[in-house]
Amino acid sequence: MLKDITLGQFFPGSSPIHRLDPRVKLVLVVLLVVLIFSAKNIFAFSFLVLGVISLVLLSQISVKVVLKAIRPILILMLFTAIINLFWTKGTGDPIFALGFIKVWREGLVNALFMVLRIVSLVTGTSILLTYTTSPIALTDALERLLKPLKVIKVPVHEFAMMMTIALRFIPTLLEETDKIINAQKARGASLDKGNLIDKVKAFVPVLIPLFISAFRRADELACAMECRCYRGDEGRTRMKVLKMGEIDYLSIVVFLVFTAVLFFLNTLPTSISVR
Amino acid sequence: MGILTLENVSYVYSPSTPFEKEALHDVNIDFTEGKITGIIGHTGSGKSTVAQLLNGLLKPASGKVLLDGCDIFDPSVKLSDVRFRVGLVFQYPEYQLFEETVFRDIAFGPTNMGLDEAEIKRRVIESARFAGLDEELLGRSPFELSGGQKRRAAIAGVMAMEPEVIVLDEPAAGLDPRGRDEILSGIRRYRDEKGNTVILISHSMEDMALYSDELVVMSRGTVLVSGTVDEVFRQSALIEESGLTLPQITRVFDRLRADGVNIRDGVYTVEDGYREMLSLLKGNTNA
Ligand SMILES: Nc1ncnc2c1ncn2[C@@H]1O[C@H](COP(=O)(O)OP(=O)(O)OP(=O)(O)O)[C@@H](O)[C@H]1O
Ligand SMILES: [Mg+2]
């Protein structure tokens, strides 16, 4: 069934990560990405991986789910690893040579670190954002963070509202599509026979009711919003006011300490480092 | 064995996901040919799931759906044939209308069956009559109809295929009492004239008592009781346990009988109750 497509990957929960202010999470994710690309040597990378692992543990998301997020990028990881392995020229003798294929120690190190970067990147962002933050909270946070752009006349609130409504209606419309397809099938419509043109034609009985109901819903929603005196951003208060709490300040401090330690580890002398 | 049979059927929505939900558990129902069988049950008891199993839109997780004794999921059976033989009118079917005119929309099913034009025309007009749709509405756009008229058009759209078994999921939900009666009695006339089997899903005990021959009471994904209307309504304790109530008139009569009034049991419709009451009053004045 269409509905079984998982959209967004939010897993509701009440872990410390779930409870973080989405604005803090958004900012931390950006900083985390910077950190991931600043790690230079074996110490810094080990520390980084440790950090990401504790994020996973803190979020109480099962490791199986995290692995599922990594699976689609396996090919990318393999590709990156191979390129780094064979195309990095080192100093001294190669550790492996077969004809024109030569692998240096530096190549091996680079490949390993690049793969680590990709894994931490995907794990870190999905744990901090997609898995633990509802799409609605995310758009809310985006709206707040982008608010300064209103000065240059960017309709931040309207964009956020549109996104929220769209997100809200995706499952509804999918469910509706499913229902309409079933209803037409029950009247003997065959949706998967014939050539392309036949197939497109066969979808008319599904698309027309779907569009009509989407427009009707849009109409009703607009009406309902108007009836409740919605008039954009002006003077609008919120039911869920985003408020920074202890846990948010704490996580910022922890993150800053983490950053400091990582940069310190970066300066330690070691031969195992990215060139 | 009846024309359509569910044999130990179970059904699970979204299996092996966090949203897994067993909607039916070991359901056995036998639908008798030419009868109106009512399926009744509390919200979420699995009625609509049964409806979609009957014409192969859903595939049972275990168990079989037999049409005339043949498993409909047998590789040798074409599912499209099953859909023509078992017509299904969904709950709130209004949203499936899409054609330019009501006539063409009702004709959609028969056209898919590959019938010739004259036959299609005959069927459209006949089924519009059964569904209680004025002939002058046939030329209009389905989107100009009222909610109740759209419902009738959708019902006619399935009736026009003249399936051996027609399954109607809450055909009268959300209509006014007169509209309900018109639609339900139209369905009964359809059965009487065509002799086709009808399966009627509803919440309303009153409607069921009035229009069906046999009843299946569902509760939490299983069949609680089934049998003729009389047999089922005698199990009042079981029925009330499932969150449904017997028809109001039956409860009134039960109460009167408990208070020592000498009236018979087995009164399920207001019509029946009226006659019973009348003879009782007459009896009293005669005495
Ligand atoms: N598409 C679906 N995905 C997951 N669960 C579903 C789905 N459809 C129904 N269910 C669940 O299966 C159970 C049976 O649903 P069903 O629609 O058959 O009930 P019903 O008896 O028709 O109820 P109603 O009288 O409200 O129409 C319910 O608990 C429902 O939550
Ligand atoms: Mg239902």
Coordinates of C-alpha atoms and ligand atoms in Angstrom, one line a residue:
Chain A
M1 CA 0.0 0.0 0.0
L2 CA 1.1 3.5 -0.7
K3 CA 0.7 4.5 2.9
D4 CA 3.5 2.2 3.9
I5 CA 6.1 4.5 2.4
T6 CA 7.7 6.0 5.5
L7 CA 7.9 9.8 5.2
G8 CA 10.3 11.5 7.4
Q9 CA 11.5 9.1 10.0
F10 CA 10.4 10.6 13.2
F11 CA 10.4 8.2 16.1
P12 CA 8.5 9.8 19.0
G13 CA 10.1 9.4 22.3
S14 CA 11.1 11.3 25.5
S15 CA 14.9 10.9 25.6
P16 CA 17.1 14.0 26.4
I17 CA 17.7 14.4 22.7
H18 CA 13.9 14.4 22.0
R19 CA 13.4 17.0 24.6
L20 CA 16.0 19.4 23.2
D21 CA 14.7 22.7 21.8
P22 CA 14.6 22.1 18.0
R23 CA 16.3 25.5 17.4
V24 CA 19.3 24.3 19.5
K25 CA 19.3 21.0 17.6
L26 CA 19.4 22.8 14.3
V27 CA 22.3 24.9 15.3
L28 CA 24.1 22.1 16.9
V29 CA 23.7 20.0 13.8
V30 CA 25.4 22.7 11.7
L31 CA 28.2 22.9 14.2
L32 CA 28.6 19.2 14.3
V33 CA 29.0 19.1 10.5
V34 CA 31.8 21.6 10.8
L35 CA 33.4 19.6 13.6
I36 CA 33.2 16.4 11.5
F37 CA 35.2 18.1 8.8
S38 CA 37.7 19.6 11.2
A39 CA 38.9 16.4 12.7
K40 CA 42.4 15.7 11.5
N41 CA 44.1 12.9 13.3
I42 CA 43.4 9.6 14.9
F43 CA 42.8 11.1 18.4
A44 CA 40.3 13.6 17.1
F45 CA 38.5 11.0 15.1
S46 CA 38.3 8.5 17.9
F47 CA 36.9 11.3 20.1
L48 CA 34.4 12.2 17.4
V49 CA 33.2 8.7 17.0
L50 CA 32.9 8.4 20.8
G51 CA 30.7 11.5 20.7
V52 CA 28.5 10.2 18.0
I53 CA 28.1 6.9 19.8
S54 CA 27.0 8.7 23.0
L55 CA 24.5 10.7 20.9
V56 CA 23.0 7.4 19.7
L57 CA 22.9 6.0 23.2
L58 CA 21.3 9.2 24.6
S59 CA 18.6 9.2 22.0
Q60 CA 17.5 5.7 22.8
I61 CA 17.0 5.0 19.1
S62 CA 17.9 1.4 18.4
V63 CA 21.1 0.6 16.6
K64 CA 19.2 -1.3 14.0
V65 CA 17.4 1.9 12.9
V66 CA 20.6 3.8 12.7
L67 CA 22.1 1.1 10.5
K68 CA 19.1 1.3 8.3
A69 CA 19.9 5.0 7.8
I70 CA 23.5 4.1 6.8
R71 CA 22.6 1.3 4.4
P72 CA 21.5 3.6 1.4
I73 CA 24.9 5.3 1.5
L74 CA 27.0 2.2 1.5
I75 CA 27.8 2.5 -2.2
L76 CA 28.9 6.1 -1.6
M77 CA 31.1 5.0 1.2
L78 CA 32.7 2.3 -0.8
F79 CA 33.3 4.6 -3.7
T80 CA 34.9 7.2 -1.5
A81 CA 37.1 4.6 0.2
I82 CA 38.3 3.2 -3.1
I83 CA 39.1 6.6 -4.5
N84 CA 41.1 7.6 -1.4
L85 CA 42.8 4.3 -1.2
F86 CA 44.2 4.2 -4.7
W87 CA 44.6 7.9 -5.6
T88 CA 46.4 9.1 -2.5
K89 CA 50.1 9.3 -3.2
G90 CA 52.3 9.0 -0.1
T91 CA 55.9 9.5 0.7
G92 CA 58.2 6.5 1.0
D93 CA 57.4 3.0 -0.3
P94 CA 53.9 1.8 -1.0
I95 CA 52.7 -0.9 1.4
F96 CA 51.1 -2.8 -1.5
A97 CA 51.9 -2.8 -5.2
L98 CA 50.5 -4.7 -8.1
G99 CA 51.5 -3.4 -11.5
F100 CA 50.4 0.2 -11.7
I101 CA 48.2 -0.2 -8.6
K102 CA 50.0 1.2 -5.6
V103 CA 48.6 1.7 -2.2
W104 CA 50.3 3.9 0.3
R105 CA 49.8 4.0 4.1
E106 CA 48.5 7.5 3.7
G107 CA 45.8 6.2 1.3
L108 CA 44.6 3.7 3.8
V109 CA 44.4 6.3 6.5
N110 CA 42.5 8.7 4.3
A111 CA 40.0 6.1 3.2
L112 CA 39.3 5.1 6.8
F113 CA 38.9 8.7 7.9
M114 CA 36.6 9.6 5.0
V115 CA 34.3 6.6 5.7
L116 CA 34.3 7.6 9.4
R117 CA 33.3 11.1 8.4
I118 CA 30.4 10.0 6.2
V119 CA 29.1 7.6 8.9
S120 CA 29.3 10.2 11.6
L121 CA 27.7 12.8 9.4
V122 CA 24.7 10.6 8.6
T123 CA 24.3 9.2 12.1
G124 CA 24.8 12.6 13.7
T125 CA 22.3 14.5 11.6
S126 CA 19.7 11.7 11.6
I127 CA 19.9 11.2 15.4
L128 CA 19.9 14.9 16.2
L129 CA 17.3 15.9 13.6
T130 CA 15.2 13.5 11.6
Y131 CA 14.8 10.7 14.1
T132 CA 14.1 12.8 17.2
T133 CA 12.4 15.9 15.9
S134 CA 8.9 16.0 14.5
P135 CA 8.7 17.8 11.1
I136 CA 6.4 20.3 12.6
A137 CA 8.8 21.2 15.4
L138 CA 11.5 21.5 12.8
T139 CA 9.6 24.0 10.6
D140 CA 8.8 25.9 13.7
A141 CA 12.4 26.1 14.7
L142 CA 13.4 27.1 11.1
E143 CA 10.8 29.9 11.2
R144 CA 12.3 31.2 14.4
L145 CA 15.8 31.0 13.3
L146 CA 15.1 32.7 9.9
K147 CA 13.0 35.4 11.5
P148 CA 15.7 38.0 11.0
L149 CA 15.3 37.6 7.2
K150 CA 11.9 39.3 7.5
V151 CA 13.8 42.6 7.6
I152 CA 14.7 42.0 3.9
K153 CA 11.1 41.1 3.2
V154 CA 11.4 37.3 3.0
P155 CA 8.0 35.9 4.0
V156 CA 9.4 33.5 6.5
H157 CA 6.2 32.9 8.4
E158 CA 4.2 32.1 5.2
F159 CA 6.9 29.7 4.0
A160 CA 6.9 27.9 7.3
M161 CA 3.1 27.7 7.4
M162 CA 3.0 26.3 3.9
M163 CA 5.6 23.7 4.8
T164 CA 3.7 22.7 8.0
I165 CA 0.4 22.4 6.1
A166 CA 2.1 20.4 3.3
L167 CA 3.7 18.0 5.8
R168 CA 0.4 17.6 7.7
F169 CA -1.4 16.6 4.5
I170 CA 1.0 14.2 3.0
P171 CA -0.2 11.2 4.9
T172 CA -3.9 12.2 4.5
L173 CA -3.5 12.5 0.7
L174 CA -1.7 9.2 0.5
E175 CA -4.4 7.5 2.4
E176 CA -7.0 9.1 0.2
T177 CA -5.2 8.0 -3.0
D178 CA -5.2 4.5 -1.6
K179 CA -8.9 4.6 -1.0
I180 CA -9.7 6.0 -4.4
I181 CA -7.5 3.5 -6.2
N182 CA -9.3 0.7 -4.3
A183 CA -12.8 2.1 -5.1
Q184 CA -12.0 2.3 -8.8
K185 CA -10.5 -1.1 -8.8
A186 CA -13.7 -2.4 -7.3
R187 CA -15.4 -1.0 -10.4
G188 CA -13.1 -3.0 -12.6
A189 CA -10.6 -0.3 -13.4
S190 CA -7.3 -1.9 -14.4
L191 CA -4.5 0.5 -13.4
D192 CA -1.5 -1.5 -14.6
K193 CA -2.3 -2.9 -18.0
G194 CA -1.3 -1.8 -21.5
N195 CA 1.3 0.6 -22.7
L196 CA 2.3 3.9 -21.1
I197 CA -0.6 5.9 -22.6
D198 CA -3.1 3.3 -21.5
K199 CA -1.7 3.5 -18.0
V200 CA -1.8 7.3 -17.9
K201 CA -5.4 7.2 -19.1
A202 CA -6.3 4.6 -16.6
F203 CA -5.2 7.0 -13.9
V204 CA -7.7 9.6 -14.8
P205 CA -10.4 8.0 -12.6
V206 CA -7.9 8.3 -9.7
L207 CA -6.5 11.7 -10.4
I208 CA -9.7 13.6 -10.9
P209 CA -11.3 12.7 -7.5
L210 CA -7.9 13.2 -5.8
F211 CA -7.5 16.7 -7.2
I212 CA -11.1 17.6 -6.4
S213 CA -10.7 16.4 -2.8
A214 CA -7.3 18.2 -2.4
F215 CA -8.9 21.4 -3.6
R216 CA -11.9 20.9 -1.4
R217 CA -9.6 20.3 1.6
A218 CA -7.6 23.4 0.8
D219 CA -10.7 25.4 0.5
E220 CA -12.1 24.1 3.8
L221 CA -8.8 24.6 5.5
A222 CA -8.6 28.2 4.3
C223 CA -12.1 28.8 5.5
A224 CA -11.5 27.2 8.8
M225 CA -8.3 29.3 9.3
E226 CA -10.1 32.5 8.3
C227 CA -13.0 31.7 10.7
R228 CA -10.5 31.5 13.5
C229 CA -9.1 34.9 12.4
Y230 CA -5.9 33.7 11.0
R231 CA -4.1 36.7 9.4
G232 CA -0.5 35.7 9.1
D233 CA 2.2 36.4 11.5
E234 CA 1.0 39.7 12.9
G235 CA 0.2 39.5 16.6
R236 CA 0.1 35.7 16.5
T237 CA 0.9 33.8 19.7
R238 CA 1.9 30.2 19.9
M239 CA 0.5 27.2 21.7
K240 CA 3.9 25.7 22.1
V241 CA 6.3 28.5 22.9
L242 CA 9.8 27.3 22.3
K243 CA 11.7 28.0 25.4
M244 CA 15.3 27.2 26.2
G245 CA 15.6 25.1 29.4
E246 CA 18.4 23.7 31.5
I247 CA 18.9 20.8 29.2
D248 CA 19.4 23.1 26.3
Y249 CA 22.0 25.3 28.0
L250 CA 23.7 22.2 29.3
S251 CA 23.9 20.6 25.9
I252 CA 25.4 23.8 24.5
V253 CA 28.1 23.9 27.2
V254 CA 28.8 20.2 26.6
F255 CA 29.1 20.8 22.9
L256 CA 31.5 23.7 23.4
V257 CA 33.7 21.6 25.7
F258 CA 33.6 18.8 23.2
T259 CA 34.7 21.2 20.4
A260 CA 37.5 22.5 22.5
V261 CA 38.8 19.0 23.3
L262 CA 38.5 18.0 19.7
F263 CA 40.6 21.0 18.5
F264 CA 43.1 20.3 21.2
L265 CA 43.4 16.6 20.1
N266 CA 43.9 17.8 16.6
T267 CA 47.2 19.5 17.6
L268 CA 48.7 16.3 19.2
P269 CA 51.6 15.0 17.2
T270 CA 50.9 11.7 15.5
S271 CA 51.7 10.1 12.2
I272 CA 48.1 8.8 11.7
S273 CA 46.4 11.9 10.3
V274 CA 44.6 13.1 7.2
R275 CA 46.8 14.9 4.8
Chain B
M1 CA -22.2 -23.8 1.8
G2 CA -23.2 -20.3 0.6
I3 CA -22.1 -18.4 -2.3
L4 CA -19.3 -16.5 -0.5
T5 CA -17.4 -17.9 2.4
L6 CA -14.7 -16.6 4.7
E7 CA -12.8 -19.6 6.2
N8 CA -10.6 -19.0 9.2
V9 CA -9.6 -15.6 7.9
S10 CA -7.1 -13.4 9.7
Y11 CA -5.9 -10.0 8.5
V12 CA -3.0 -7.8 9.7
Y13 CA -2.5 -4.2 8.6
S14 CA 1.1 -3.0 8.1
P15 CA 2.7 -6.4 9.1
S16 CA 6.2 -6.3 10.6
T17 CA 6.3 -2.6 11.2
P18 CA 5.8 -0.6 14.4
F19 CA 2.2 0.0 13.3
E20 CA 1.3 -3.6 12.9
K21 CA -2.4 -4.2 13.8
E22 CA -4.4 -7.4 13.7
A23 CA -7.8 -6.3 12.3
L24 CA -9.3 -9.7 11.9
H25 CA -8.7 -12.9 13.8
D26 CA -9.9 -16.3 12.7
V27 CA -13.2 -15.1 11.1
N28 CA -15.7 -17.6 9.6
I29 CA -18.7 -16.3 7.8
D30 CA -20.9 -18.0 5.3
F31 CA -23.1 -15.8 3.1
T32 CA -26.3 -17.4 1.8
E33 CA -27.2 -16.9 -1.8
G34 CA -30.0 -14.5 -2.6
K35 CA -30.3 -13.3 1.0
I36 CA -29.5 -9.9 2.5
T37 CA -26.9 -10.5 5.2
G38 CA -26.1 -7.7 7.6
I39 CA -22.7 -7.2 9.2
I40 CA -22.9 -5.1 12.3
G41 CA -20.4 -4.1 14.8
H42 CA -18.9 -1.4 16.9
T43 CA -16.5 1.1 15.2
G44 CA -13.2 -0.5 14.5
S45 CA -14.5 -4.1 14.8
G46 CA -13.3 -5.0 11.3
K47 CA -16.4 -4.6 9.1
S48 CA -14.7 -2.6 6.4
T49 CA -11.8 -5.0 6.4
V50 CA -14.2 -7.9 5.8
A51 CA -15.7 -6.0 2.9
Q52 CA -12.4 -5.5 1.2
L53 CA -11.4 -9.1 1.7
L54 CA -14.6 -10.3 0.0
N55 CA -13.6 -9.0 -3.4
G56 CA -9.9 -9.5 -3.1
L57 CA -8.8 -5.9 -2.5
L58 CA -7.1 -7.2 0.6
K59 CA -5.4 -10.6 0.8
P60 CA -6.0 -12.6 4.0
A61 CA -2.9 -13.1 6.2
S62 CA -4.2 -16.6 6.7
G63 CA -7.4 -18.5 5.8
K64 CA -9.4 -18.5 2.6
V65 CA -12.0 -16.5 0.8
L66 CA -14.2 -18.8 -1.2
L67 CA -16.5 -17.6 -4.0
D68 CA -18.7 -20.5 -5.2
G69 CA -16.3 -22.8 -3.5
C70 CA -13.2 -21.5 -5.3
D71 CA -10.4 -19.7 -3.5
I72 CA -10.3 -16.3 -5.0
F73 CA -6.5 -16.1 -4.6
D74 CA -6.0 -19.3 -6.5
P75 CA -3.6 -18.6 -9.4
S76 CA -6.2 -19.9 -11.8
V77 CA -8.8 -17.3 -10.8
K78 CA -8.6 -13.9 -12.3
L79 CA -9.0 -11.2 -9.7
S80 CA -10.7 -8.8 -12.1
D81 CA -13.4 -11.5 -12.7
V82 CA -13.9 -11.7 -8.9
R83 CA -14.3 -7.9 -8.8
F84 CA -17.0 -8.1 -11.4
R85 CA -18.8 -10.9 -9.6
V86 CA -18.5 -9.3 -6.1
G87 CA -19.3 -5.6 -6.3
L88 CA -18.1 -3.4 -3.4
V89 CA -19.5 0.0 -2.5
F90 CA -17.1 1.6 -0.1
Q91 CA -17.9 3.6 3.0
Y92 CA -18.4 7.2 1.9
P93 CA -18.3 6.3 -1.8
E94 CA -19.0 9.9 -3.0
Y95 CA -15.3 10.6 -3.6
Q96 CA -14.9 8.1 -6.4
L97 CA -17.0 10.0 -8.9
F98 CA -15.0 11.5 -11.7
E99 CA -16.8 11.5 -15.0
E100 CA -18.3 14.4 -16.9
T101 CA -21.8 13.2 -16.3
V102 CA -23.5 11.0 -13.8
F103 CA -24.6 8.7 -16.6
R104 CA -21.0 8.1 -17.7
D105 CA -19.9 7.6 -14.2
I106 CA -22.4 4.9 -13.5
A107 CA -21.5 3.4 -16.8
F108 CA -17.8 3.2 -15.8
G109 CA -18.1 -0.3 -14.3
P110 CA -20.2 -1.8 -17.1
T111 CA -17.9 -0.3 -19.7
N112 CA -14.9 -1.9 -18.0
M113 CA -16.8 -5.2 -18.3
G114 CA -16.9 -4.8 -22.0
L115 CA -20.7 -4.7 -22.4
D116 CA -22.3 -3.2 -25.5
E117 CA -23.9 0.2 -25.5
A118 CA -27.5 -0.8 -25.4
E119 CA -26.9 -3.0 -22.4
I120 CA -24.9 -0.4 -20.6
K121 CA -27.7 2.1 -21.1
R122 CA -30.3 -0.3 -19.8
R123 CA -28.3 -1.0 -16.7
V124 CA -27.5 2.6 -16.0
I125 CA -31.1 3.6 -16.0
E126 CA -32.2 0.6 -14.1
S127 CA -29.6 0.9 -11.3
A128 CA -30.3 4.7 -11.1
R129 CA -33.9 3.7 -10.4
F130 CA -32.9 1.2 -7.7
A131 CA -30.6 3.8 -6.0
G132 CA -33.4 6.4 -6.1
L133 CA -31.7 8.8 -8.5
D134 CA -33.9 10.9 -10.7
E135 CA -33.4 10.2 -14.4
E136 CA -33.0 13.9 -15.1
L137 CA -29.9 14.0 -12.9
L138 CA -28.1 11.6 -15.2
G139 CA -27.1 14.3 -17.6
R140 CA -25.6 16.5 -14.9
S141 CA -22.0 16.7 -13.7
P142 CA -21.6 14.5 -10.6
F143 CA -19.9 17.4 -8.8
E144 CA -23.1 19.4 -9.0
L145 CA -25.1 16.8 -6.9
S146 CA -25.8 17.0 -3.3
G147 CA -24.1 14.7 -0.9
G148 CA -27.0 12.2 -0.7
Q149 CA -27.4 12.3 -4.5
K150 CA -23.6 11.6 -5.0
R151 CA -24.0 8.6 -2.6
R152 CA -26.8 7.3 -4.7
A153 CA -24.8 7.8 -7.9
A154 CA -21.9 5.8 -6.4
I155 CA -24.2 3.0 -5.3
A156 CA -25.8 2.9 -8.7
G157 CA -22.3 2.7 -10.2
V158 CA -21.7 -0.6 -8.6
M159 CA -25.2 -2.0 -9.0
A160 CA -24.9 -1.4 -12.7
M161 CA -22.3 -4.1 -12.9
E162 CA -25.0 -6.5 -11.7
P163 CA -22.6 -8.4 -9.5
E164 CA -23.7 -11.7 -8.1
V165 CA -22.9 -10.4 -4.7
I166 CA -23.0 -6.7 -3.8
V167 CA -21.3 -5.5 -0.6
L168 CA -22.4 -2.1 0.7
D169 CA -20.3 -0.6 3.4
E170 CA -22.5 1.8 5.4
P171 CA -24.6 2.9 2.4
A172 CA -26.8 5.0 4.6
A173 CA -24.3 6.6 7.0
G174 CA -24.8 10.3 7.5
L175 CA -28.1 10.6 5.6
D176 CA -31.4 11.8 6.9
P177 CA -34.0 9.2 8.0
R178 CA -35.9 9.5 4.8
G179 CA -32.8 9.2 2.7
R180 CA -31.8 6.1 4.6
D181 CA -35.1 4.4 4.1
E182 CA -35.1 5.2 0.4
I183 CA -31.6 3.9 -0.2
L184 CA -32.1 0.8 1.9
S185 CA -35.4 -0.1 0.4
G186 CA -34.0 0.5 -3.0
I187 CA -31.3 -2.0 -2.2
R188 CA -33.9 -4.5 -1.1
R189 CA -35.9 -4.0 -4.3
Y190 CA -32.7 -4.6 -6.2
R191 CA -32.4 -7.9 -4.4
D192 CA -36.0 -8.9 -4.8
E193 CA -36.0 -8.2 -8.6
K194 CA -32.6 -9.5 -9.4
G195 CA -32.3 -12.2 -6.8
N196 CA -28.7 -11.3 -6.2
T197 CA -27.0 -11.7 -2.9
V198 CA -26.6 -8.5 -0.8
I199 CA -24.2 -7.9 2.1
L200 CA -25.0 -4.8 4.1
I201 CA -22.7 -3.2 6.6
S202 CA -24.2 -0.9 9.2
H203 CA -24.0 0.4 12.7
S204 CA -27.7 0.6 13.1
M205 CA -29.6 -2.3 14.7
E206 CA -32.9 -0.7 13.6
D207 CA -31.9 -0.7 10.0
M208 CA -30.6 -4.2 10.2
A209 CA -33.7 -5.5 11.8
L210 CA -35.8 -4.0 9.1
Y211 CA -33.8 -4.9 6.0
S212 CA -31.7 -8.0 6.5
D213 CA -32.5 -11.7 6.6
E214 CA -29.4 -12.8 8.3
L215 CA -27.0 -11.1 10.7
V216 CA -23.3 -11.3 11.6
V217 CA -22.3 -9.4 14.7
M218 CA -18.6 -8.5 14.8
S219 CA -16.6 -7.5 17.8
R220 CA -12.9 -6.7 18.0
G221 CA -12.0 -8.5 14.8
T222 CA -14.0 -11.7 15.5
V223 CA -17.5 -12.9 14.8
L224 CA -19.5 -12.7 18.0
V225 CA -22.8 -14.3 16.8
S226 CA -24.3 -15.0 13.4
G227 CA -27.6 -16.4 12.2
T228 CA -31.0 -15.2 11.3
V229 CA -32.1 -11.9 12.7
D230 CA -34.3 -13.7 15.3
E231 CA -31.5 -16.0 16.4
V232 CA -29.0 -13.2 16.8
F233 CA -31.3 -10.8 18.6
R234 CA -32.1 -13.4 21.2
Q235 CA -28.5 -13.3 22.3
S236 CA -29.1 -9.8 23.8
A237 CA -26.5 -10.2 26.5
L238 CA -23.7 -11.0 24.0
I239 CA -24.7 -8.1 21.8
E240 CA -24.8 -5.5 24.5
E241 CA -21.4 -6.7 25.7
S242 CA -20.0 -5.9 22.2
G243 CA -20.9 -2.3 22.7
L244 CA -24.0 -2.4 20.5
T245 CA -27.6 -2.1 21.7
L246 CA -30.7 -3.9 20.5
P247 CA -33.2 -1.8 18.6
Q248 CA -35.0 0.6 20.9
I249 CA -38.4 -0.9 20.3
T250 CA -37.0 -4.3 21.4
R251 CA -35.7 -2.8 24.6
V252 CA -39.0 -1.1 25.3
F253 CA -40.9 -4.4 24.8
D254 CA -38.4 -6.3 26.9
R255 CA -38.9 -3.8 29.7
L256 CA -42.7 -4.0 29.4
R257 CA -42.5 -7.8 29.5
A258 CA -40.3 -7.6 32.6
D259 CA -42.9 -5.4 34.2
G260 CA -45.5 -8.1 33.6
V261 CA -47.2 -6.9 30.5
N262 CA -48.3 -9.8 28.4
I263 CA -46.6 -9.3 25.1
R264 CA -44.5 -11.6 22.9
D265 CA -40.8 -11.2 22.5
G266 CA -39.0 -11.0 19.1
V267 CA -40.2 -7.5 18.3
Y268 CA -37.5 -5.8 16.3
T269 CA -39.1 -3.2 14.2
V270 CA -41.3 -0.3 15.0
E271 CA -43.9 -1.6 12.5
D272 CA -44.0 -4.9 14.3
G273 CA -44.2 -3.2 17.7
Y274 CA -47.0 -1.0 16.5
R275 CA -49.1 -4.0 15.4
E276 CA -48.3 -5.9 18.6
M277 CA -49.3 -2.9 20.7
L278 CA -52.5 -2.4 18.8
S279 CA -53.6 -6.0 19.3
L280 CA -52.7 -5.7 23.0
L281 CA -54.9 -2.6 23.4
K282 CA -57.7 -4.2 21.5
G283 CA -57.4 -7.3 23.6
N284 CA -57.7 -5.1 26.7
T285 CA -60.7 -3.2 25.6
N286 CA -62.4 -6.4 24.6
A287 CA -61.8 -7.9 27.9
Ligands
LIG1 N1 -5.3 1.0 6.5 C1 -5.2 0.6 7.8 N2 -4.0 0.6 8.4 C2 -3.9 0.2 9.7 N3 -4.9 -0.2 10.5 C3 -6.1 -0.1 9.9 C4 -6.4 0.3 8.6 N4 -7.7 0.2 8.3 C5 -8.3 -0.2 9.4 N5 -7.3 -0.4 10.4 C6 -7.6 -0.9 11.8 O1 -8.3 -2.2 11.6 C7 -9.4 -2.3 12.5 C8 -10.6 -2.6 11.8 O2 -10.9 -1.5 10.9 P1 -12.2 -1.5 10.0 O3 -12.1 -0.3 9.1 O4 -12.4 -2.8 9.4 O5 -13.4 -1.2 11.1 P2 -14.9 -1.0 10.8 O6 -15.6 -2.0 11.6 O7 -15.2 -0.8 9.4 O8 -15.2 0.4 11.6 P3 -16.2 1.6 11.2 O9 -17.5 1.2 11.7 O10 -15.7 2.8 12.0 O11 -16.1 1.8 9.7 C9 -9.4 -0.9 13.3 O12 -8.9 -1.1 14.5 C10 -8.6 0.0 12.5 O13 -7.9 0.9 13.3
MG2 MG -15.9 0.8 8.2

